[in-house]
PDB file of C-alpha atoms and ligand atoms in Angstrom:
ATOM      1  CA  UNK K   1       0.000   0.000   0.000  1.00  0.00           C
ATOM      2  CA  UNK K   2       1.517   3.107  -1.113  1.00  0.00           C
ATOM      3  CA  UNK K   3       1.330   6.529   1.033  1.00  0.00           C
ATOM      4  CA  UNK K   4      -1.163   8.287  -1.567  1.00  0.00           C
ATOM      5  CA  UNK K   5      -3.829   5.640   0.085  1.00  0.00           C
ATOM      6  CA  UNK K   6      -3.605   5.016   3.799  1.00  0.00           C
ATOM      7  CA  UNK K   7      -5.532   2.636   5.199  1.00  0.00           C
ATOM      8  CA  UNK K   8      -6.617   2.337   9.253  1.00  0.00           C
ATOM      9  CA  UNK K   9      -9.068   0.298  11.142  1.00  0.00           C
ATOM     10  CA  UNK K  10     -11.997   1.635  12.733  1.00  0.00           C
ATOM     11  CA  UNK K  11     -13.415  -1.326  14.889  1.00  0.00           C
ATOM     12  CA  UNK K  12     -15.045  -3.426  12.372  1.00  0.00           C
ATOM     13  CA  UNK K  13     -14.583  -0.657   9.487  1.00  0.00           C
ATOM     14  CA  UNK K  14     -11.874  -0.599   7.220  1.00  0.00           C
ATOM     15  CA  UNK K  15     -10.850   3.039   5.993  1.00  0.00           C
ATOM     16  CA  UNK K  16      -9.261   4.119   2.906  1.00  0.00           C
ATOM     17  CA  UNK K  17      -8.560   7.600   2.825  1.00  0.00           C
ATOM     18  CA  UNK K  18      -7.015   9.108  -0.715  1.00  0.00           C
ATOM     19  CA  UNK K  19      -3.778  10.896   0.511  1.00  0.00           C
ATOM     20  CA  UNK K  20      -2.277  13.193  -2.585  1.00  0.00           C
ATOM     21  CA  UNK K  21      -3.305  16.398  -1.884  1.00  0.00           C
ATOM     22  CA  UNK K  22      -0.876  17.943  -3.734  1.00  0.00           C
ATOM     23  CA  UNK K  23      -2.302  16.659  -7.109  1.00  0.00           C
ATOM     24  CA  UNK K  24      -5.946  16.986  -5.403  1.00  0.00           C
ATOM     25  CA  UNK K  25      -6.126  13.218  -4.969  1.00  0.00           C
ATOM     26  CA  UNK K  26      -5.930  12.614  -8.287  1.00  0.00           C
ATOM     27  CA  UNK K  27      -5.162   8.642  -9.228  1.00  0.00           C
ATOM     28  CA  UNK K  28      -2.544   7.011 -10.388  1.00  0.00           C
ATOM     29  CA  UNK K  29      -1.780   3.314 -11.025  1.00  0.00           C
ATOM     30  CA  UNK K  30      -0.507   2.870  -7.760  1.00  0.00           C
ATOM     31  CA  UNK K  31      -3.517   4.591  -6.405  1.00  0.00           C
ATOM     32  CA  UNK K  32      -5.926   2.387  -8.227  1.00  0.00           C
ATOM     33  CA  UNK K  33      -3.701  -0.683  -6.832  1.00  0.00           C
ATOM     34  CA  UNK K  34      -3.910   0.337  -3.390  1.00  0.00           C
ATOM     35  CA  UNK K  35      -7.419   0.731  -3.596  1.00  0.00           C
ATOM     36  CA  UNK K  36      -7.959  -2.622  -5.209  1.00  0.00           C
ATOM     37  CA  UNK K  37      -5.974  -4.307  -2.507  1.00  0.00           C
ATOM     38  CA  UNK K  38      -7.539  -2.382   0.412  1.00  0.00           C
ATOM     39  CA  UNK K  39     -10.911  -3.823  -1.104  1.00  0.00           C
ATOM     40  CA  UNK K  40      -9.113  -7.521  -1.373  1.00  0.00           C
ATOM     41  CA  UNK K  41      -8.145  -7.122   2.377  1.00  0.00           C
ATOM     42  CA  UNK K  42     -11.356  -6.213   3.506  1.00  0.00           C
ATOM     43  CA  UNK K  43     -12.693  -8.947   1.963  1.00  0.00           C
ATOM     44  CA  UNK K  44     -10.646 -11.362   3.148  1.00  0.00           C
ATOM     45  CA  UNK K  45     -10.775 -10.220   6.706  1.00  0.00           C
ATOM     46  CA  UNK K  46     -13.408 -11.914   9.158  1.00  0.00           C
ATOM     47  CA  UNK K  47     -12.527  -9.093  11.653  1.00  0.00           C
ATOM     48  CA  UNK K  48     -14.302  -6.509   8.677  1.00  0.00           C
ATOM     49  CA  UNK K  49     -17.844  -5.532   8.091  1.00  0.00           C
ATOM     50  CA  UNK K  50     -17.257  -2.942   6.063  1.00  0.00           C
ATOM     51  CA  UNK K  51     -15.371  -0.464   4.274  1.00  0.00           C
ATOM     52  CA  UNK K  52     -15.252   3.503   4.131  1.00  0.00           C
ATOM     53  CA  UNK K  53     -13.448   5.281   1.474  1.00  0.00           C
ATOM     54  CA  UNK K  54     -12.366   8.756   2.233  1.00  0.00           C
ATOM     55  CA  UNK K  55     -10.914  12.149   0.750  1.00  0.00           C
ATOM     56  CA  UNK K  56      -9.058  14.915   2.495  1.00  0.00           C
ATOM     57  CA  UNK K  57     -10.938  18.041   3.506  1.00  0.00           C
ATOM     58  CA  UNK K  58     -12.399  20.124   0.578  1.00  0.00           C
ATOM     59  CA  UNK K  59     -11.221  17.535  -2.149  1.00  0.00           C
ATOM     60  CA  UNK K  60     -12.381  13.702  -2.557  1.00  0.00           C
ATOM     61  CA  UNK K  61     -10.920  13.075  -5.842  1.00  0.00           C
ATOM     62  CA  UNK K  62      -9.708  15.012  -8.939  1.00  0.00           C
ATOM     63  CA  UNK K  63     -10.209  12.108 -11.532  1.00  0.00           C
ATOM     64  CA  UNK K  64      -7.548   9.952 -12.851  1.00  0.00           C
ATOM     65  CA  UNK K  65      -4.422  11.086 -13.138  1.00  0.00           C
ATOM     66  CA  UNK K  66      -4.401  13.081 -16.423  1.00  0.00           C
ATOM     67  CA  UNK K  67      -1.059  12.601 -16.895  1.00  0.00           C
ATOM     68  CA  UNK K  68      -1.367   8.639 -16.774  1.00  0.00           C
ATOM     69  CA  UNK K  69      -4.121   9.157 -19.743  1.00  0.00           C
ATOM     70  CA  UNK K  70      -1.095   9.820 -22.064  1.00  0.00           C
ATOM     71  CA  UNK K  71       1.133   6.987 -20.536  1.00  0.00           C
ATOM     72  CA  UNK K  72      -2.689   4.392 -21.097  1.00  0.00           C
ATOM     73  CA  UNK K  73      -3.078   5.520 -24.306  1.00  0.00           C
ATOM     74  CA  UNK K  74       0.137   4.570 -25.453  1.00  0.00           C
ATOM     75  CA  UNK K  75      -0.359   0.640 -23.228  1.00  0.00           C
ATOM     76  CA  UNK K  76      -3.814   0.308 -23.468  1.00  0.00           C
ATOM     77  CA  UNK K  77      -6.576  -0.555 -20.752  1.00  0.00           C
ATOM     78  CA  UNK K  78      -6.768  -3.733 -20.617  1.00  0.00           C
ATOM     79  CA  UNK K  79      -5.530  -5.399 -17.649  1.00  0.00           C
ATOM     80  CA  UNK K  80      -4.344  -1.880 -16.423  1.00  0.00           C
ATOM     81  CA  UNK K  81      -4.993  -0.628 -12.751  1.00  0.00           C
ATOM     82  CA  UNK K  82      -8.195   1.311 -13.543  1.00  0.00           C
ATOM     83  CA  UNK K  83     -10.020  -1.730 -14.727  1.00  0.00           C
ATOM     84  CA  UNK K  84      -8.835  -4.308 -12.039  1.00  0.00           C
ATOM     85  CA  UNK K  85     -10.015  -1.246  -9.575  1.00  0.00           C
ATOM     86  CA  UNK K  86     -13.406  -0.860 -11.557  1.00  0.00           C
ATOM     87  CA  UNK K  87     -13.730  -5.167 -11.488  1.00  0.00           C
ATOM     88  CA  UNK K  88     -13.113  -5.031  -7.897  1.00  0.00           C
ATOM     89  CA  UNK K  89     -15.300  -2.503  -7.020  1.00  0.00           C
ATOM     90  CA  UNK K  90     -18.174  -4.982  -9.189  1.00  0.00           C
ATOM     91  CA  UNK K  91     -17.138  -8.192  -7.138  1.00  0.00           C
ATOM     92  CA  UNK K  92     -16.549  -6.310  -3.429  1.00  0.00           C
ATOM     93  CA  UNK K  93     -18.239  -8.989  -1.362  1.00  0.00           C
ATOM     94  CA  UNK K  94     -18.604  -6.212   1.773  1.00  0.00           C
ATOM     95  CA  UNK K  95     -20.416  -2.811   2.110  1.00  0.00           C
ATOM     96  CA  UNK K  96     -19.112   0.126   0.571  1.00  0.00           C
ATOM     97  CA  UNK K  97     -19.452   3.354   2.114  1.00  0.00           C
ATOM     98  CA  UNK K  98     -18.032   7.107   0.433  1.00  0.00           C
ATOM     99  CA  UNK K  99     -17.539  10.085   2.509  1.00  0.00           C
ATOM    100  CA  UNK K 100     -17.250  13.204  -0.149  1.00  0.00           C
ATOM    101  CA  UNK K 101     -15.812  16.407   1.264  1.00  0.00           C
ATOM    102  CA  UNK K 102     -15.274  18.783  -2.039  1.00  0.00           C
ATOM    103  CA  UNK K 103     -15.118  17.625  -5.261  1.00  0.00           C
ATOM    104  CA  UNK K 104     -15.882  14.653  -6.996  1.00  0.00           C
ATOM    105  CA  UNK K 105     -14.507  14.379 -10.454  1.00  0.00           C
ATOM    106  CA  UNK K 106     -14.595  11.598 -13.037  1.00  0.00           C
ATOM    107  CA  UNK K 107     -13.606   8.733 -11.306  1.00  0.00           C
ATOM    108  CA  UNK K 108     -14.311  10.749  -8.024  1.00  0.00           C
ATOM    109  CA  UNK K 109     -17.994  10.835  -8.992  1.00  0.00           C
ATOM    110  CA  UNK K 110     -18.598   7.307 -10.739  1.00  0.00           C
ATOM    111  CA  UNK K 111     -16.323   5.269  -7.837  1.00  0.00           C
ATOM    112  CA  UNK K 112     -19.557   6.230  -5.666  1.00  0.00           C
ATOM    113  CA  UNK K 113     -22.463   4.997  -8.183  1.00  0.00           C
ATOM    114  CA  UNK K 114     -20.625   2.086  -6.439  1.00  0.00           C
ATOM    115  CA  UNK K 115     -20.366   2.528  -2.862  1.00  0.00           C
ATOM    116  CA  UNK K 116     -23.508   0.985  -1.462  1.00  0.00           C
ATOM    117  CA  UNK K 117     -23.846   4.091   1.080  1.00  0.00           C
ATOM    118  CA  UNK K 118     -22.551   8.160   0.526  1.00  0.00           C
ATOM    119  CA  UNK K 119     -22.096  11.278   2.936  1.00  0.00           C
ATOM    120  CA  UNK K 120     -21.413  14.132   1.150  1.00  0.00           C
ATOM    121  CA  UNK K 121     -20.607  17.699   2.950  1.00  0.00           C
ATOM    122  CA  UNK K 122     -22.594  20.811   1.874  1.00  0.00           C
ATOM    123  CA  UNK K 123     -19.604  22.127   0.074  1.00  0.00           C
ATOM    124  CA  UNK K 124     -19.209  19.101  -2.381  1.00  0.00           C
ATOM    125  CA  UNK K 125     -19.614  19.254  -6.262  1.00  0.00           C
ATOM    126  CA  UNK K 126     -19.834  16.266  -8.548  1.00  0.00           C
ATOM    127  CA  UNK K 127     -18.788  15.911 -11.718  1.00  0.00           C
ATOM    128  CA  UNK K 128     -18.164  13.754 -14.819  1.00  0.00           C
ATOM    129  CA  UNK K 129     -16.167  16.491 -17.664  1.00  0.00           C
ATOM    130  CA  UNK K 130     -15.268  13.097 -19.760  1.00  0.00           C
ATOM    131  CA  UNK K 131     -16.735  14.854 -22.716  1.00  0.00           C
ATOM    132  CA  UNK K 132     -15.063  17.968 -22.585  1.00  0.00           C
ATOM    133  CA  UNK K 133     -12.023  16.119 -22.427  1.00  0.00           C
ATOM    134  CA  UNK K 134     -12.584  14.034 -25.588  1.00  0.00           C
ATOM    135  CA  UNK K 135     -13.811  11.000 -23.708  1.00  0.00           C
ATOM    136  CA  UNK K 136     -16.655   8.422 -23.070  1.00  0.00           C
ATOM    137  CA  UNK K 137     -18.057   7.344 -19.074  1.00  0.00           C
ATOM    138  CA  UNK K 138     -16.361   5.067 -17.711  1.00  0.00           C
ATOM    139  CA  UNK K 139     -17.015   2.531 -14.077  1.00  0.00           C
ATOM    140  CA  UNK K 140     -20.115   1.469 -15.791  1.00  0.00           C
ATOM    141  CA  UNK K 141     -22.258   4.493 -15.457  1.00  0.00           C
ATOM    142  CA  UNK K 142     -23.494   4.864 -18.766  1.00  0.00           C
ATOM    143  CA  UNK K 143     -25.763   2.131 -17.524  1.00  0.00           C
ATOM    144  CA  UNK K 144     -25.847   2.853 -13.662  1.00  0.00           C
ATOM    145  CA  UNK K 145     -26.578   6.846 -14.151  1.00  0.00           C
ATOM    146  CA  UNK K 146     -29.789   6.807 -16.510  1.00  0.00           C
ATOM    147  CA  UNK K 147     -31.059   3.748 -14.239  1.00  0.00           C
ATOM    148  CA  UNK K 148     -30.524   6.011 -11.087  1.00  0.00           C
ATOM    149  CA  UNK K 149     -31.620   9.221 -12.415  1.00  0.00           C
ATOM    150  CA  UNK K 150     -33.366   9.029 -15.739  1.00  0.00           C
ATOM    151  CA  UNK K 151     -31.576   9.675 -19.311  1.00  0.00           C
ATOM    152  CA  UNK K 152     -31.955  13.319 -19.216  1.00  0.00           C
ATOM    153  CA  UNK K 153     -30.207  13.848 -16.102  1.00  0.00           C
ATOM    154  CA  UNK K 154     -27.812  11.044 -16.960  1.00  0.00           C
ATOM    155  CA  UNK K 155     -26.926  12.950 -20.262  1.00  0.00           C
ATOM    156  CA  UNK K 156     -26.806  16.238 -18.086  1.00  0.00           C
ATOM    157  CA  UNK K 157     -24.429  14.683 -15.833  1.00  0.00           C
ATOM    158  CA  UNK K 158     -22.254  12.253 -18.263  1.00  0.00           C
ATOM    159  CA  UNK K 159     -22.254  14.211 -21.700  1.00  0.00           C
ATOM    160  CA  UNK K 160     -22.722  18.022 -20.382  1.00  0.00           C
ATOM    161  CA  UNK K 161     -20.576  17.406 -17.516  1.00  0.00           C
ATOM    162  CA  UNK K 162     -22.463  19.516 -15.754  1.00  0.00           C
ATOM    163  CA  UNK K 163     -21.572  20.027 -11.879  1.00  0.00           C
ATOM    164  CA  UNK K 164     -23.809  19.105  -9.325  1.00  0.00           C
ATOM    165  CA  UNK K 165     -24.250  20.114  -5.993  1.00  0.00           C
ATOM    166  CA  UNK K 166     -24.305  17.948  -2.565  1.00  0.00           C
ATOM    167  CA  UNK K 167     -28.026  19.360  -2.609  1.00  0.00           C
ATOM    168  CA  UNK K 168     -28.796  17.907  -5.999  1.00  0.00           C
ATOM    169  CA  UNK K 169     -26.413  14.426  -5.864  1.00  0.00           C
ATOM    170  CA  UNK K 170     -28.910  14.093  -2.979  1.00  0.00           C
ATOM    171  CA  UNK K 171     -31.761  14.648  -4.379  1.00  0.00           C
ATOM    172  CA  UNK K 172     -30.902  12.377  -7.630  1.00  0.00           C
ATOM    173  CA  UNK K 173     -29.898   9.624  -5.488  1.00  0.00           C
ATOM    174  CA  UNK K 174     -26.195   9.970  -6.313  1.00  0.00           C
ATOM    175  CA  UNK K 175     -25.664  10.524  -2.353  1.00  0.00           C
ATOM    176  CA  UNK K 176     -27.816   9.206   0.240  1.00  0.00           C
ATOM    177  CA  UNK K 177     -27.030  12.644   3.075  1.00  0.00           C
ATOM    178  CA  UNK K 178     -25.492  15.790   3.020  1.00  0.00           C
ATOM    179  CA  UNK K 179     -23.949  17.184   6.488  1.00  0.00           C
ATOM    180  CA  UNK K 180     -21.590  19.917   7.111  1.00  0.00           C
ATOM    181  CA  UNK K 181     -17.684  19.784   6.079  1.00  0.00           C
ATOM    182  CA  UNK K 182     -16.910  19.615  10.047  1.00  0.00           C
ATOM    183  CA  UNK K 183     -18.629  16.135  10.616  1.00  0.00           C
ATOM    184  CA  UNK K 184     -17.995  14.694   7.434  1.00  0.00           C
ATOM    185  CA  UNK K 185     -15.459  11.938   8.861  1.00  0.00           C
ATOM    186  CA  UNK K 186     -17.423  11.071  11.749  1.00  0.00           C
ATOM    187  CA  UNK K 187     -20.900  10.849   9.852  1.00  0.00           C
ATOM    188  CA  UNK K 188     -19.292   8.720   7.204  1.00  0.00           C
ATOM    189  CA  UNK K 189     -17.246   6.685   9.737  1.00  0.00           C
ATOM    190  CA  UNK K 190     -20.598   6.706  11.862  1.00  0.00           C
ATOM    191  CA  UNK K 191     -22.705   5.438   8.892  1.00  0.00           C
ATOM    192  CA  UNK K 192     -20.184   1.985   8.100  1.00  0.00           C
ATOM    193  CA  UNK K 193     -20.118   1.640  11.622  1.00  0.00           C
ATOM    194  CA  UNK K 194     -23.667   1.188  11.915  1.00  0.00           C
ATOM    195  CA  UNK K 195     -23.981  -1.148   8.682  1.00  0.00           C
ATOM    196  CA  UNK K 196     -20.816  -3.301  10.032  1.00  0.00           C
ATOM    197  CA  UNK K 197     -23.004  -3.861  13.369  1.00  0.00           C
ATOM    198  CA  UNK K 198     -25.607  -5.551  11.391  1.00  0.00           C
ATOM    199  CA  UNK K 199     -26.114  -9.110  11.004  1.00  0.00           C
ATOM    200  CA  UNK K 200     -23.388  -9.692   8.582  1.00  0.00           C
ATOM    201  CA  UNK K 201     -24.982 -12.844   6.429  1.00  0.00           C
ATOM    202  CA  UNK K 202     -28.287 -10.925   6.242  1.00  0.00           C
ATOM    203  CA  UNK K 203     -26.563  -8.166   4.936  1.00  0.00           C
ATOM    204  CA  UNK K 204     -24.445  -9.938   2.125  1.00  0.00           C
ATOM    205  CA  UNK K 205     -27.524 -12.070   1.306  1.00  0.00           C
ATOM    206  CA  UNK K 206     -29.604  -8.596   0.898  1.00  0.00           C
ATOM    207  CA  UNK K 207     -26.528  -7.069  -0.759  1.00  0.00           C
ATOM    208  CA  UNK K 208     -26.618  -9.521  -3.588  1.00  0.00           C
ATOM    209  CA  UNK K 209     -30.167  -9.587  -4.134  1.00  0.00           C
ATOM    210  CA  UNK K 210     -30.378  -5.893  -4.237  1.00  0.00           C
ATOM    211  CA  UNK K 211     -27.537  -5.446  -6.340  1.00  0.00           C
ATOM    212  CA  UNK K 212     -28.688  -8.575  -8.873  1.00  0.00           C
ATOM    213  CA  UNK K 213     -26.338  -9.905 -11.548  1.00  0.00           C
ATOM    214  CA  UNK K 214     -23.321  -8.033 -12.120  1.00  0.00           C
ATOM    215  CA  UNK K 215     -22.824  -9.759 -15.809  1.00  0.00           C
ATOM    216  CA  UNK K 216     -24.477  -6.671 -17.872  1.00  0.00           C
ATOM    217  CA  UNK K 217     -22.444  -4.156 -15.557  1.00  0.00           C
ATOM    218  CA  UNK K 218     -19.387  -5.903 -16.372  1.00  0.00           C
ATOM    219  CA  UNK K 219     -19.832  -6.311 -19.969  1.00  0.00           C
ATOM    220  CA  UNK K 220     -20.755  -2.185 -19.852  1.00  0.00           C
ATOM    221  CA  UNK K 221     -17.411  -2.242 -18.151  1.00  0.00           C
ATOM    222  CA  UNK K 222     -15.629  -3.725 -20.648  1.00  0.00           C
ATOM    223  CA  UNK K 223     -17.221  -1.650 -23.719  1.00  0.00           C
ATOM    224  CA  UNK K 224     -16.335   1.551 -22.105  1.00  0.00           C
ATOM    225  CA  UNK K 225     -12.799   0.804 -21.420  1.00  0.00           C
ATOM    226  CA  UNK K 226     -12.577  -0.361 -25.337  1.00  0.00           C
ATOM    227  CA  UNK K 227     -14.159   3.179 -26.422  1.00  0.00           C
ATOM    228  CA  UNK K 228     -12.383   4.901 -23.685  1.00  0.00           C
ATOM    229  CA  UNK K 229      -9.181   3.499 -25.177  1.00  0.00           C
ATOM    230  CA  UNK K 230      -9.918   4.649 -28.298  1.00  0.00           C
ATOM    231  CA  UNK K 231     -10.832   7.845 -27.416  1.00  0.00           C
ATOM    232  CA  UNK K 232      -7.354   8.388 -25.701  1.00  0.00           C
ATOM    233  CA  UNK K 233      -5.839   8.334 -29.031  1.00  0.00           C
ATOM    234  CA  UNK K 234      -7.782  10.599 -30.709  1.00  0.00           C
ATOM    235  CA  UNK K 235      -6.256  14.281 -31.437  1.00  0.00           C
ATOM    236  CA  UNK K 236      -8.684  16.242 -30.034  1.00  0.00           C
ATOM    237  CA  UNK K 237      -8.226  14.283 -26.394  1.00  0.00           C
ATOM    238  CA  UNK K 238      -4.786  14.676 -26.139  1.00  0.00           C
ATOM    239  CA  UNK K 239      -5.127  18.127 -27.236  1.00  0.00           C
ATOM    240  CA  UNK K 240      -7.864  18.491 -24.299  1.00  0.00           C
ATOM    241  CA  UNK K 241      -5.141  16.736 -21.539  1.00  0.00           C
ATOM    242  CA  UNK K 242      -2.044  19.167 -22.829  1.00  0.00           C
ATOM    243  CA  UNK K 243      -4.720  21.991 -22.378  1.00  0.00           C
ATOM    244  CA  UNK K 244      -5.187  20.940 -18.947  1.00  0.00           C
ATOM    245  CA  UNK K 245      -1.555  20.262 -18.057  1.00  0.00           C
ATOM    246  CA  UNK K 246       0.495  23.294 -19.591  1.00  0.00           C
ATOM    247  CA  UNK K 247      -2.806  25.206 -17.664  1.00  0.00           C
ATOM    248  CA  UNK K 248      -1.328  24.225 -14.270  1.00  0.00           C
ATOM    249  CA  UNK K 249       1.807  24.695 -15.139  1.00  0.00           C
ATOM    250  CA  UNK K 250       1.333  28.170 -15.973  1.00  0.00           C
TER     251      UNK K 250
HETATM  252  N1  LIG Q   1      -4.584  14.874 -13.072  1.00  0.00           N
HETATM  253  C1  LIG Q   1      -3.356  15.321 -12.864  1.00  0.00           C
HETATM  254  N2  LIG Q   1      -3.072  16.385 -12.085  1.00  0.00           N
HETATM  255  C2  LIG Q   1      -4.125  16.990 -11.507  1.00  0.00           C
HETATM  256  C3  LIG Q   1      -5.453  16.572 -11.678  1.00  0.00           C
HETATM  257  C4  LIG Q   1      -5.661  15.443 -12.512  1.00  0.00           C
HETATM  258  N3  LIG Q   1      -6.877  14.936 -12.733  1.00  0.00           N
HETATM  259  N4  LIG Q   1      -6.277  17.390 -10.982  1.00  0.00           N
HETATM  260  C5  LIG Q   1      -5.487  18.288 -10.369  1.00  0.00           C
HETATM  261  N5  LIG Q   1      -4.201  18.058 -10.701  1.00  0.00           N
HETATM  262  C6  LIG Q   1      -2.999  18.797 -10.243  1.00  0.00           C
HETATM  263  C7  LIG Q   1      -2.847  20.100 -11.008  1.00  0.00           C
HETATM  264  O1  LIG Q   1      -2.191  19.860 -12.239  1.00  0.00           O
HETATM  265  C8  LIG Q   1      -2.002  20.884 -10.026  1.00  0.00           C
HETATM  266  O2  LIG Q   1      -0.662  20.435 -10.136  1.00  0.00           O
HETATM  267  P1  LIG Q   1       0.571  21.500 -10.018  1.00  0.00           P
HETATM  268  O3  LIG Q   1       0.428  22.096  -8.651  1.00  0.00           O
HETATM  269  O4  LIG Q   1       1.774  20.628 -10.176  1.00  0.00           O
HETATM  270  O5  LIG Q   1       0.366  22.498 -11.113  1.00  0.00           O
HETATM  271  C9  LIG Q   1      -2.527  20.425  -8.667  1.00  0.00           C
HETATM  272  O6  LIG Q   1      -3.163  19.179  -8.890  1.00  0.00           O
HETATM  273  C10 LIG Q   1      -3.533  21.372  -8.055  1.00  0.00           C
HETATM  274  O7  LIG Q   1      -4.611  21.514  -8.994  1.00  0.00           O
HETATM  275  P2  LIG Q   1      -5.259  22.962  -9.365  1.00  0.00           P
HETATM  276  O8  LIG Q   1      -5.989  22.799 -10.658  1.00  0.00           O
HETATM  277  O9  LIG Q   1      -4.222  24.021  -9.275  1.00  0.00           O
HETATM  278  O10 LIG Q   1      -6.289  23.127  -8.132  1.00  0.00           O
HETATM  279  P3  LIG Q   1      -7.649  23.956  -8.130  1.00  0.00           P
HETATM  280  O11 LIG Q   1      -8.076  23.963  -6.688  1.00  0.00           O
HETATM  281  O12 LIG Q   1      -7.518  25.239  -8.862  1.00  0.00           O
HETATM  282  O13 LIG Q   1      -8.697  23.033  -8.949  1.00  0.00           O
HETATM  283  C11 LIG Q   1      -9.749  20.976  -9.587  1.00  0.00           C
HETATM  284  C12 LIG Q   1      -9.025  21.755  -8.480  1.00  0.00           C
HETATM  285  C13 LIG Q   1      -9.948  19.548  -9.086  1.00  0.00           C
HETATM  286  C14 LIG Q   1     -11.113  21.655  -9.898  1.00  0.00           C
HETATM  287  C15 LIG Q   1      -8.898  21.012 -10.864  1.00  0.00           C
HETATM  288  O14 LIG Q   1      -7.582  20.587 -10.522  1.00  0.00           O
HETATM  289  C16 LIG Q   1      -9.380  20.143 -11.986  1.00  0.00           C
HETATM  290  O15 LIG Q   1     -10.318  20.501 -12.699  1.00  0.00           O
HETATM  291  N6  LIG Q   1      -8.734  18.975 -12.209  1.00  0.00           N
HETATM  292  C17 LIG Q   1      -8.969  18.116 -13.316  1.00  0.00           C
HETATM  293  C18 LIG Q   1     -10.223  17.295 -13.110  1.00  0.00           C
HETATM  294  C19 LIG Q   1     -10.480  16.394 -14.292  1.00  0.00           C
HETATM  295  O16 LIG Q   1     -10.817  16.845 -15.380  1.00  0.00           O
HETATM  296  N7  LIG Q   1     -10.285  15.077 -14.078  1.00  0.00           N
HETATM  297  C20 LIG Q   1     -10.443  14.068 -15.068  1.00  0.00           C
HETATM  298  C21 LIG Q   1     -11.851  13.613 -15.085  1.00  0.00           C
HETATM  299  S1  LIG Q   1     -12.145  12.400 -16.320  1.00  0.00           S
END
């Protein structure tokens, strides 16, 4: 587990906290690894009920790494660290909870059509920009999004990129409560806690049944990454990463 993800035990909770502030939590490979083992050791663990995934105050997660689109691009996705994250988060056996403090970008946002529970603070903002940046959704929620929230706030969200607030990730389901920055933490932390208490069979058993065959999510999975792939490629996404990057170097 490298430092960008730490990982601590909270009773029966498991907490993954994404630890790059400097690049806004952005993720990297290594990032995506981390997370996928953190998942795997949750799993595996008897002494876990559940596990919590956390930013740092005022940012959750910038999105991949836009840097590491140029490096995928050139190697492809298959097999790389985004999809074995993406599988993992499909076949997680245990409850996933998010706690959002700030924004949620790409990634940020569609890691959490995942999480099985999500605390956002009043200051967080949500958003999917794949389009503006030459690309197609990814994690699966071209088919989660519409089913949560209709197509015309799915194509809102995933092809305008528009932003949305904690208020309205609430109120479209994308977040389950909104509390203020200060308790963020202990509301999220206080939310797994309570679902790790829980008869833990009943809640696997209920998990799976509410959740229902992950073969058409995977196969959306799977097309994504192929489009997303290509889409790497093309000139007018790289010209919309070099945009971004010689932006904050300036
Ligand atoms: N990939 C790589 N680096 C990123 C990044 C990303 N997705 N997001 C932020 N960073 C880096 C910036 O390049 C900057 O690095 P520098 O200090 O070496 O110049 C640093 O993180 C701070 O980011 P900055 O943009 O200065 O912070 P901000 O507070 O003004 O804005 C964001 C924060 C998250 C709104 C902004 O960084 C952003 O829009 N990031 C890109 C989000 C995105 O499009 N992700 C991909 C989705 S598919």
């Amino acid at each position: 587990m490298v430092d960008d993800v730490l990982m601590r035990r909270e009773g029966a909770v498991l907490v993954l906290t994404l630890n790059r502030t400097e690049k806004k939590n952005a993720l990297t490979g290594a990032m995506y690894d981390a997370l996928s083992a953190g998942l795997a050791e949750a799993n595996a663990d008897a002494g876990i009920a559940a596990t919590l995934v956390l930013g740092q105050p005022g940012i959750f997660c910038a999105g991949n790494d836009i840097k590491d689109f140029l490096a995928i691009a050139m190697s492809g996705m298959a097999g790389s660290p985004v999809i074995k994250f993406l599988k993992a988060l499909v076949s997680n056996a245990k409850p996933l909870v998010a706690g959002v403090d700030g924004g949620a970008i790409g990634i940020g946002t569609t890691m959490i059509l995942h999480c099985d529970y999500a605390v956002a603070s009043e200051r967080s903002v949500f958003a999917t920009p794949f389009v503006d940046l030459a690309l197609v959704p990814e994690a699966g929620s071209s088919l989660i999004v519409p089913e949560l929230m209709g197509h015309r706030l799915a194509f809102e969200m995933l092809v305008m990129g528009e932003r949305f607030t904690a208020a309205r990730a609430a109120e479209t389901g994308l977040v389950n409560r909104v509390v203020a920055p200060e308790v963020l933490e202990e509301a999220a932390l206080k939310a797994a806690a309570a679902i790790a208490a829980k008869p833990r069979e009943a809640v696997a058993i209920s998990r799976r049944l509410l959740k229902g065959d992950p073969a058409a999510l995977l196969a959306r999975i799977d097309e994504e990454a192929r489009l997303f792939a290509e889409r790497l490629k093309s000139a007018e996404a790289r010209a919309a990463f070099e945009t971004f990057l010689s932006r904050s170097k300036s």
